[in-house]
mmCIF file of N, CA and C in Angstrom:
data_model
loop_
_atom_site.group_PDB
_atom_site.id
_atom_site.type_symbol
_atom_site.label_atom_id
_atom_site.label_comp_id
_atom_site.label_asym_id
_atom_site.label_seq_id
_atom_site.Cartn_x
_atom_site.Cartn_y
_atom_site.Cartn_z
ATOM 1 N N MET A 126 3.994 -2.703 -7.384
ATOM 2 C CA MET A 126 3.614 -1.406 -7.906
ATOM 3 C C MET A 126 2.652 -1.557 -9.075
ATOM 4 N N GLU A 127 2.960 -2.481 -9.944
ATOM 5 C CA GLU A 127 2.134 -2.643 -11.136
ATOM 6 C C GLU A 127 0.723 -3.091 -10.767
ATOM 7 N N ALA A 128 0.603 -4.079 -9.893
ATOM 8 C CA ALA A 128 -0.715 -4.591 -9.512
ATOM 9 C C ALA A 128 -1.563 -3.515 -8.847
ATOM 10 N N ALA A 129 -0.925 -2.637 -8.083
ATOM 11 C CA ALA A 129 -1.641 -1.564 -7.380
ATOM 12 C C ALA A 129 -1.770 -0.309 -8.230
ATOM 13 N N ASP A 130 -1.197 -0.319 -9.422
ATOM 14 C CA ASP A 130 -1.227 0.828 -10.325
ATOM 15 C C ASP A 130 -0.605 2.067 -9.686
ATOM 16 N N LEU A 131 0.490 1.854 -8.939
ATOM 17 C CA LEU A 131 1.219 2.963 -8.324
ATOM 18 C C LEU A 131 2.278 3.473 -9.295
ATOM 19 N N LEU A 132 2.491 4.776 -9.275
ATOM 20 C CA LEU A 132 3.457 5.411 -10.166
ATOM 21 C C LEU A 132 4.697 5.848 -9.402
ATOM 22 N N PRO A 133 5.845 5.894 -10.056
ATOM 23 C CA PRO A 133 7.032 6.442 -9.402
ATOM 24 C C PRO A 133 6.746 7.855 -8.889
ATOM 25 N N ASN A 134 7.198 8.131 -7.692
ATOM 26 C CA ASN A 134 7.045 9.427 -7.025
ATOM 27 C C ASN A 134 5.621 9.735 -6.571
ATOM 28 N N GLU A 135 4.692 8.797 -6.726
ATOM 29 C CA GLU A 135 3.323 9.012 -6.252
ATOM 30 C C GLU A 135 3.306 9.065 -4.728
ATOM 31 N N LYS A 136 2.562 10.002 -4.189
ATOM 32 C CA LYS A 136 2.424 10.127 -2.735
ATOM 33 C C LYS A 136 1.546 8.990 -2.215
ATOM 34 N N VAL A 137 1.999 8.341 -1.142
ATOM 35 C CA VAL A 137 1.241 7.263 -0.513
ATOM 36 C C VAL A 137 1.270 7.427 1.003
ATOM 37 N N GLN A 138 0.313 6.808 1.645
ATOM 38 C CA GLN A 138 0.298 6.720 3.100
ATOM 39 C C GLN A 138 0.630 5.277 3.453
ATOM 40 N N VAL A 139 1.495 5.100 4.451
ATOM 41 C CA VAL A 139 1.866 3.770 4.929
ATOM 42 C C VAL A 139 1.349 3.635 6.351
ATOM 43 N N VAL A 140 0.608 2.566 6.605
ATOM 44 C CA VAL A 140 0.072 2.284 7.931
ATOM 45 C C VAL A 140 0.726 1.001 8.425
ATOM 46 N N ASP A 141 1.390 1.053 9.563
ATOM 47 C CA ASP A 141 2.022 -0.125 10.158
ATOM 48 C C ASP A 141 1.007 -0.783 11.085
ATOM 49 N N CYS A 142 0.558 -1.977 10.724
ATOM 50 C CA CYS A 142 -0.458 -2.687 11.512
ATOM 51 C C CYS A 142 0.098 -3.222 12.823
ATOM 52 N N ASP A 143 1.415 -3.322 12.951
ATOM 53 C CA ASP A 143 2.018 -3.866 14.164
ATOM 54 C C ASP A 143 2.213 -2.824 15.255
ATOM 55 N N ASN A 144 2.527 -1.587 14.880
ATOM 56 C CA ASN A 144 2.791 -0.584 15.920
ATOM 57 C C ASN A 144 1.905 0.656 15.817
ATOM 58 N N GLY A 145 1.032 0.712 14.807
ATOM 59 C CA GLY A 145 0.101 1.824 14.682
ATOM 60 C C GLY A 145 0.659 3.070 14.027
ATOM 61 N N ASN A 146 1.934 3.077 13.676
ATOM 62 C CA ASN A 146 2.519 4.250 13.022
ATOM 63 C C ASN A 146 1.896 4.471 11.652
ATOM 64 N N ARG A 147 1.743 5.741 11.304
ATOM 65 C CA ARG A 147 1.262 6.153 9.983
ATOM 66 C C ARG A 147 2.220 7.210 9.459
ATOM 67 N N LEU A 148 2.500 7.153 8.176
ATOM 68 C CA LEU A 148 3.382 8.152 7.595
ATOM 69 C C LEU A 148 3.043 8.350 6.134
ATOM 70 N N GLU A 149 3.409 9.505 5.625
ATOM 71 C CA GLU A 149 3.276 9.784 4.207
ATOM 72 C C GLU A 149 4.661 9.772 3.590
ATOM 73 N N THR A 150 4.738 9.198 2.404
ATOM 74 C CA THR A 150 6.004 9.128 1.685
ATOM 75 C C THR A 150 5.683 9.069 0.195
ATOM 76 N N TYR A 151 6.641 8.691 -0.606
ATOM 77 C CA TYR A 151 6.416 8.593 -2.041
ATOM 78 C C TYR A 151 7.031 7.299 -2.553
ATOM 79 N N VAL A 152 6.541 6.856 -3.689
ATOM 80 C CA VAL A 152 6.940 5.580 -4.272
ATOM 81 C C VAL A 152 8.277 5.720 -4.999
ATOM 82 N N ILE A 153 9.203 4.832 -4.675
ATOM 83 C CA ILE A 153 10.470 4.704 -5.387
ATOM 84 C C ILE A 153 10.499 3.288 -5.959
ATOM 85 N N PRO A 154 10.571 3.134 -7.267
ATOM 86 C CA PRO A 154 10.572 1.793 -7.845
ATOM 87 C C PRO A 154 11.788 0.988 -7.402
ATOM 88 N N GLY A 155 11.558 -0.275 -7.148
ATOM 89 C CA GLY A 155 12.627 -1.214 -6.849
ATOM 90 C C GLY A 155 12.650 -2.282 -7.924
ATOM 91 N N GLU A 156 13.369 -3.346 -7.662
ATOM 92 C CA GLU A 156 13.449 -4.441 -8.626
ATOM 93 C C GLU A 156 12.121 -5.187 -8.666
ATOM 94 N N ALA A 157 11.506 -5.235 -9.836
ATOM 95 C CA ALA A 157 10.206 -5.880 -10.003
ATOM 96 C C ALA A 157 10.266 -7.359 -9.642
ATOM 97 N N GLY A 158 9.213 -7.838 -9.002
ATOM 98 C CA GLY A 158 9.084 -9.252 -8.697
ATOM 99 C C GLY A 158 9.772 -9.718 -7.434
ATOM 100 N N THR A 159 10.457 -8.825 -6.716
ATOM 101 C CA THR A 159 11.179 -9.244 -5.512
ATOM 102 C C THR A 159 10.293 -9.291 -4.279
ATOM 103 N N GLY A 160 9.176 -8.565 -4.293
ATOM 104 C CA GLY A 160 8.332 -8.490 -3.107
ATOM 105 C C GLY A 160 8.867 -7.549 -2.045
ATOM 106 N N VAL A 161 9.941 -6.833 -2.350
ATOM 107 C CA VAL A 161 10.561 -5.938 -1.366
ATOM 108 C C VAL A 161 9.764 -4.642 -1.267
ATOM 109 N N ILE A 162 9.441 -4.272 -0.034
ATOM 110 C CA ILE A 162 8.890 -2.954 0.268
ATOM 111 C C ILE A 162 9.902 -2.308 1.188
ATOM 112 N N GLY A 163 10.555 -1.279 0.706
ATOM 113 C CA GLY A 163 11.606 -0.638 1.490
ATOM 114 C C GLY A 163 11.226 0.776 1.860
ATOM 115 N N LEU A 164 11.620 1.175 3.038
ATOM 116 C CA LEU A 164 11.413 2.551 3.479
ATOM 117 C C LEU A 164 12.770 3.167 3.741
ATOM 118 N N ASN A 165 12.980 4.363 3.217
ATOM 119 C CA ASN A 165 14.258 5.047 3.359
ATOM 120 C C ASN A 165 14.135 6.231 4.307
ATOM 121 N N GLY A 166 15.264 6.711 4.774
ATOM 122 C CA GLY A 166 15.305 7.920 5.587
ATOM 123 C C GLY A 166 14.564 7.772 6.904
ATOM 124 N N ALA A 167 13.920 8.862 7.326
ATOM 125 C CA ALA A 167 13.224 8.879 8.613
ATOM 126 C C ALA A 167 12.117 7.834 8.679
ATOM 127 N N ALA A 168 11.483 7.532 7.549
ATOM 128 C CA ALA A 168 10.409 6.540 7.525
ATOM 129 C C ALA A 168 10.897 5.171 7.981
ATOM 130 N N ALA A 169 12.158 4.877 7.745
ATOM 131 C CA ALA A 169 12.720 3.580 8.124
ATOM 132 C C ALA A 169 12.752 3.385 9.637
ATOM 133 N N ARG A 170 12.623 4.460 10.389
ATOM 134 C CA ARG A 170 12.624 4.355 11.850
ATOM 135 C C ARG A 170 11.223 4.118 12.407
ATOM 136 N N LEU A 171 10.208 4.165 11.535
ATOM 137 C CA LEU A 171 8.823 4.016 11.979
ATOM 138 C C LEU A 171 8.220 2.660 11.652
ATOM 139 N N VAL A 172 8.822 1.960 10.693
ATOM 140 C CA VAL A 172 8.338 0.651 10.253
ATOM 141 C C VAL A 172 9.527 -0.296 10.243
ATOM 142 N N TYR A 173 9.333 -1.514 10.757
ATOM 143 C CA TYR A 173 10.448 -2.442 10.919
ATOM 144 C C TYR A 173 10.289 -3.667 10.027
ATOM 145 N N PRO A 174 11.404 -4.298 9.650
ATOM 146 C CA PRO A 174 11.323 -5.517 8.838
ATOM 147 C C PRO A 174 10.395 -6.534 9.493
ATOM 148 N N GLY A 175 9.522 -7.114 8.691
ATOM 149 C CA GLY A 175 8.578 -8.110 9.181
ATOM 150 C C GLY A 175 7.235 -7.535 9.593
ATOM 151 N N ASP A 176 7.142 -6.206 9.753
ATOM 152 C CA ASP A 176 5.859 -5.589 10.102
ATOM 153 C C ASP A 176 4.884 -5.733 8.935
ATOM 154 N N THR A 177 3.609 -5.865 9.268
ATOM 155 C CA THR A 177 2.556 -5.868 8.264
ATOM 156 C C THR A 177 2.146 -4.426 8.013
ATOM 157 N N VAL A 178 2.127 -4.024 6.749
ATOM 158 C CA VAL A 178 1.770 -2.645 6.409
ATOM 159 C C VAL A 178 0.630 -2.612 5.395
ATOM 160 N N ILE A 179 -0.064 -1.495 5.411
ATOM 161 C CA ILE A 179 -1.056 -1.177 4.387
ATOM 162 C C ILE A 179 -0.535 0.067 3.678
ATOM 163 N N ILE A 180 -0.488 0.012 2.359
ATOM 164 C CA ILE A 180 -0.041 1.155 1.568
ATOM 165 C C ILE A 180 -1.265 1.700 0.839
ATOM 166 N N ILE A 181 -1.533 2.991 1.048
ATOM 167 C CA ILE A 181 -2.752 3.608 0.529
ATOM 168 C C ILE A 181 -2.386 4.763 -0.396
ATOM 169 N N SER A 182 -3.013 4.792 -1.558
ATOM 170 C CA SER A 182 -2.908 5.973 -2.414
ATOM 171 C C SER A 182 -4.304 6.570 -2.550
ATOM 172 N N TYR A 183 -4.350 7.859 -2.787
ATOM 173 C CA TYR A 183 -5.618 8.574 -2.883
ATOM 174 C C TYR A 183 -5.694 9.285 -4.222
ATOM 175 N N ALA A 184 -6.908 9.623 -4.630
ATOM 176 C CA ALA A 184 -7.099 10.373 -5.870
ATOM 177 C C ALA A 184 -8.263 11.336 -5.689
ATOM 178 N N ASP A 185 -8.261 12.392 -6.472
ATOM 179 C CA ASP A 185 -9.366 13.351 -6.487
ATOM 180 C C ASP A 185 -10.259 13.053 -7.682
ATOM 181 N N TYR A 186 -11.557 12.991 -7.419
ATOM 182 C CA TYR A 186 -12.528 12.727 -8.474
ATOM 183 C C TYR A 186 -13.667 13.730 -8.393
ATOM 184 N N GLU A 187 -14.271 13.976 -9.520
ATOM 185 C CA GLU A 187 -15.552 14.680 -9.527
ATOM 186 C C GLU A 187 -16.583 13.732 -8.918
ATOM 187 N N ASP A 188 -17.692 14.272 -8.450
ATOM 188 C CA ASP A 188 -18.704 13.473 -7.757
ATOM 189 C C ASP A 188 -19.125 12.241 -8.555
ATOM 190 N N ALA A 189 -19.464 12.421 -9.812
ATOM 191 C CA ALA A 189 -19.931 11.297 -10.634
ATOM 192 C C ALA A 189 -18.852 10.230 -10.784
ATOM 193 N N GLU A 190 -17.605 10.655 -10.973
ATOM 194 C CA GLU A 190 -16.493 9.701 -11.086
ATOM 195 C C GLU A 190 -16.309 8.928 -9.788
ATOM 196 N N ALA A 191 -16.377 9.622 -8.671
ATOM 197 C CA ALA A 191 -16.175 8.984 -7.368
ATOM 198 C C ALA A 191 -17.228 7.912 -7.114
ATOM 199 N N ARG A 192 -18.440 8.162 -7.536
ATOM 200 C CA ARG A 192 -19.522 7.192 -7.326
ATOM 201 C C ARG A 192 -19.325 5.925 -8.154
ATOM 202 N N GLU A 193 -18.587 6.029 -9.236
ATOM 203 C CA GLU A 193 -18.345 4.878 -10.113
ATOM 204 C C GLU A 193 -16.997 4.205 -9.865
ATOM 205 N N HIS A 194 -16.155 4.834 -9.067
ATOM 206 C CA HIS A 194 -14.792 4.330 -8.868
ATOM 207 C C HIS A 194 -14.772 3.071 -8.008
ATOM 208 N N ASP A 195 -14.047 2.071 -8.458
ATOM 209 C CA ASP A 195 -13.783 0.868 -7.671
ATOM 210 C C ASP A 195 -12.295 0.852 -7.360
ATOM 211 N N PRO A 196 -11.928 0.954 -6.089
ATOM 212 C CA PRO A 196 -10.507 0.975 -5.748
ATOM 213 C C PRO A 196 -9.835 -0.360 -6.049
ATOM 214 N N THR A 197 -8.553 -0.299 -6.306
ATOM 215 C CA THR A 197 -7.749 -1.500 -6.483
ATOM 216 C C THR A 197 -7.202 -1.901 -5.126
ATOM 217 N N VAL A 198 -7.511 -3.116 -4.700
ATOM 218 C CA VAL A 198 -6.981 -3.639 -3.442
ATOM 219 C C VAL A 198 -6.142 -4.861 -3.787
ATOM 220 N N VAL A 199 -4.871 -4.829 -3.390
ATOM 221 C CA VAL A 199 -3.944 -5.918 -3.688
ATOM 222 C C VAL A 199 -3.664 -6.671 -2.395
ATOM 223 N N PHE A 200 -3.999 -7.938 -2.374
ATOM 224 C CA PHE A 200 -3.705 -8.795 -1.232
ATOM 225 C C PHE A 200 -2.452 -9.598 -1.568
ATOM 226 N N VAL A 201 -1.519 -9.646 -0.635
ATOM 227 C CA VAL A 201 -0.267 -10.362 -0.874
ATOM 228 C C VAL A 201 -0.122 -11.529 0.092
ATOM 229 N N ASP A 202 0.762 -12.461 -0.262
ATOM 230 C CA ASP A 202 1.047 -13.591 0.617
ATOM 231 C C ASP A 202 2.196 -13.237 1.563
ATOM 232 N N GLU A 203 2.681 -14.212 2.298
ATOM 233 C CA GLU A 203 3.733 -13.962 3.293
ATOM 234 C C GLU A 203 5.063 -13.531 2.670
ATOM 235 N N ASP A 204 5.202 -13.705 1.352
ATOM 236 C CA ASP A 204 6.412 -13.272 0.648
ATOM 237 C C ASP A 204 6.182 -11.989 -0.155
ATOM 238 N N ASN A 205 5.094 -11.291 0.132
ATOM 239 C CA ASN A 205 4.720 -10.060 -0.576
ATOM 240 C C ASN A 205 4.499 -10.281 -2.065
ATOM 241 N N ARG A 206 4.091 -11.467 -2.439
ATOM 242 C CA ARG A 206 3.726 -11.753 -3.822
ATOM 243 C C ARG A 206 2.212 -11.570 -3.936
ATOM 244 N N VAL A 207 1.752 -11.075 -5.060
ATOM 245 C CA VAL A 207 0.321 -10.849 -5.243
ATOM 246 C C VAL A 207 -0.423 -12.175 -5.123
ATOM 247 N N ALA A 208 -1.358 -12.227 -4.168
ATOM 248 C CA ALA A 208 -2.182 -13.414 -3.973
ATOM 249 C C ALA A 208 -3.504 -13.265 -4.721
ATOM 250 N N ARG A 209 -4.076 -12.053 -4.646
ATOM 251 C CA ARG A 209 -5.316 -11.792 -5.372
ATOM 252 C C ARG A 209 -5.595 -10.299 -5.373
ATOM 253 N N LEU A 210 -6.423 -9.901 -6.299
ATOM 254 C CA LEU A 210 -6.943 -8.537 -6.355
ATOM 255 C C LEU A 210 -8.415 -8.627 -5.996
ATOM 256 N N GLY A 211 -8.915 -7.665 -5.263
ATOM 257 C CA GLY A 211 -10.325 -7.717 -4.907
ATOM 258 C C GLY A 211 -10.742 -6.542 -4.073
ATOM 259 N N ALA A 212 -11.922 -6.653 -3.520
ATOM 260 C CA ALA A 212 -12.479 -5.598 -2.680
ATOM 261 C C ALA A 212 -12.056 -5.801 -1.236
ATOM 262 N N GLU A 213 -11.971 -4.678 -0.519
ATOM 263 C CA GLU A 213 -11.674 -4.752 0.908
ATOM 264 C C GLU A 213 -12.864 -5.372 1.614
ATOM 265 N N ILE A 214 -12.581 -6.205 2.599
ATOM 266 C CA ILE A 214 -13.627 -6.853 3.380
ATOM 267 C C ILE A 214 -13.735 -6.123 4.707
ATOM 268 N N ALA A 215 -14.910 -5.586 4.999
ATOM 269 C CA ALA A 215 -15.110 -4.844 6.243
ATOM 270 C C ALA A 215 -15.146 -5.797 7.427
ATOM 271 N N GLY A 216 -14.693 -5.311 8.575
ATOM 272 C CA GLY A 216 -14.756 -6.099 9.795
ATOM 273 C C GLY A 216 -13.400 -6.257 10.430
ATOM 274 N N ALA A 217 -13.429 -6.668 11.670
ATOM 275 C CA ALA A 217 -12.197 -6.854 12.437
ATOM 276 C C ALA A 217 -11.502 -8.138 12.018
ATOM 277 N N LEU A 218 -10.175 -8.119 12.096
ATOM 278 C CA LEU A 218 -9.403 -9.329 11.824
ATOM 279 C C LEU A 218 -9.453 -10.239 13.034
ATOM 280 N N ALA A 219 -9.489 -11.511 12.796
ATOM 281 C CA ALA A 219 -9.517 -12.486 13.900
ATOM 282 C C ALA A 219 -8.135 -12.697 14.456
#
C-alpha cells in the first residue's frame, strides 16, 4: 500500500490476469510487509490464490495536472515484495 500510495478505503480496480475477471473494490489495510493481497466477500469468488493481479487506482486531474502526472507503478516479485518502482512497459508479455 505504501509503495503504491494507496489509502485505506480508496476505490481500486482489480484485474485478474489469469481468468480475465475485473472488479471494483476498496483498500483494507493488512499487516505491513507480509505481501498479502486479500479479497473479501463476493470479490473472493472472482480471484483465486496464486492468480496474478493488477491493482489500479484512478484520480481526477485538471488538464495541466494530468499532462504532468507520472503514475506510480509498483512491480513485485513472486512473494509480492516490492521489486522496483517504474514506468509501465508497453507491449505484450512473452
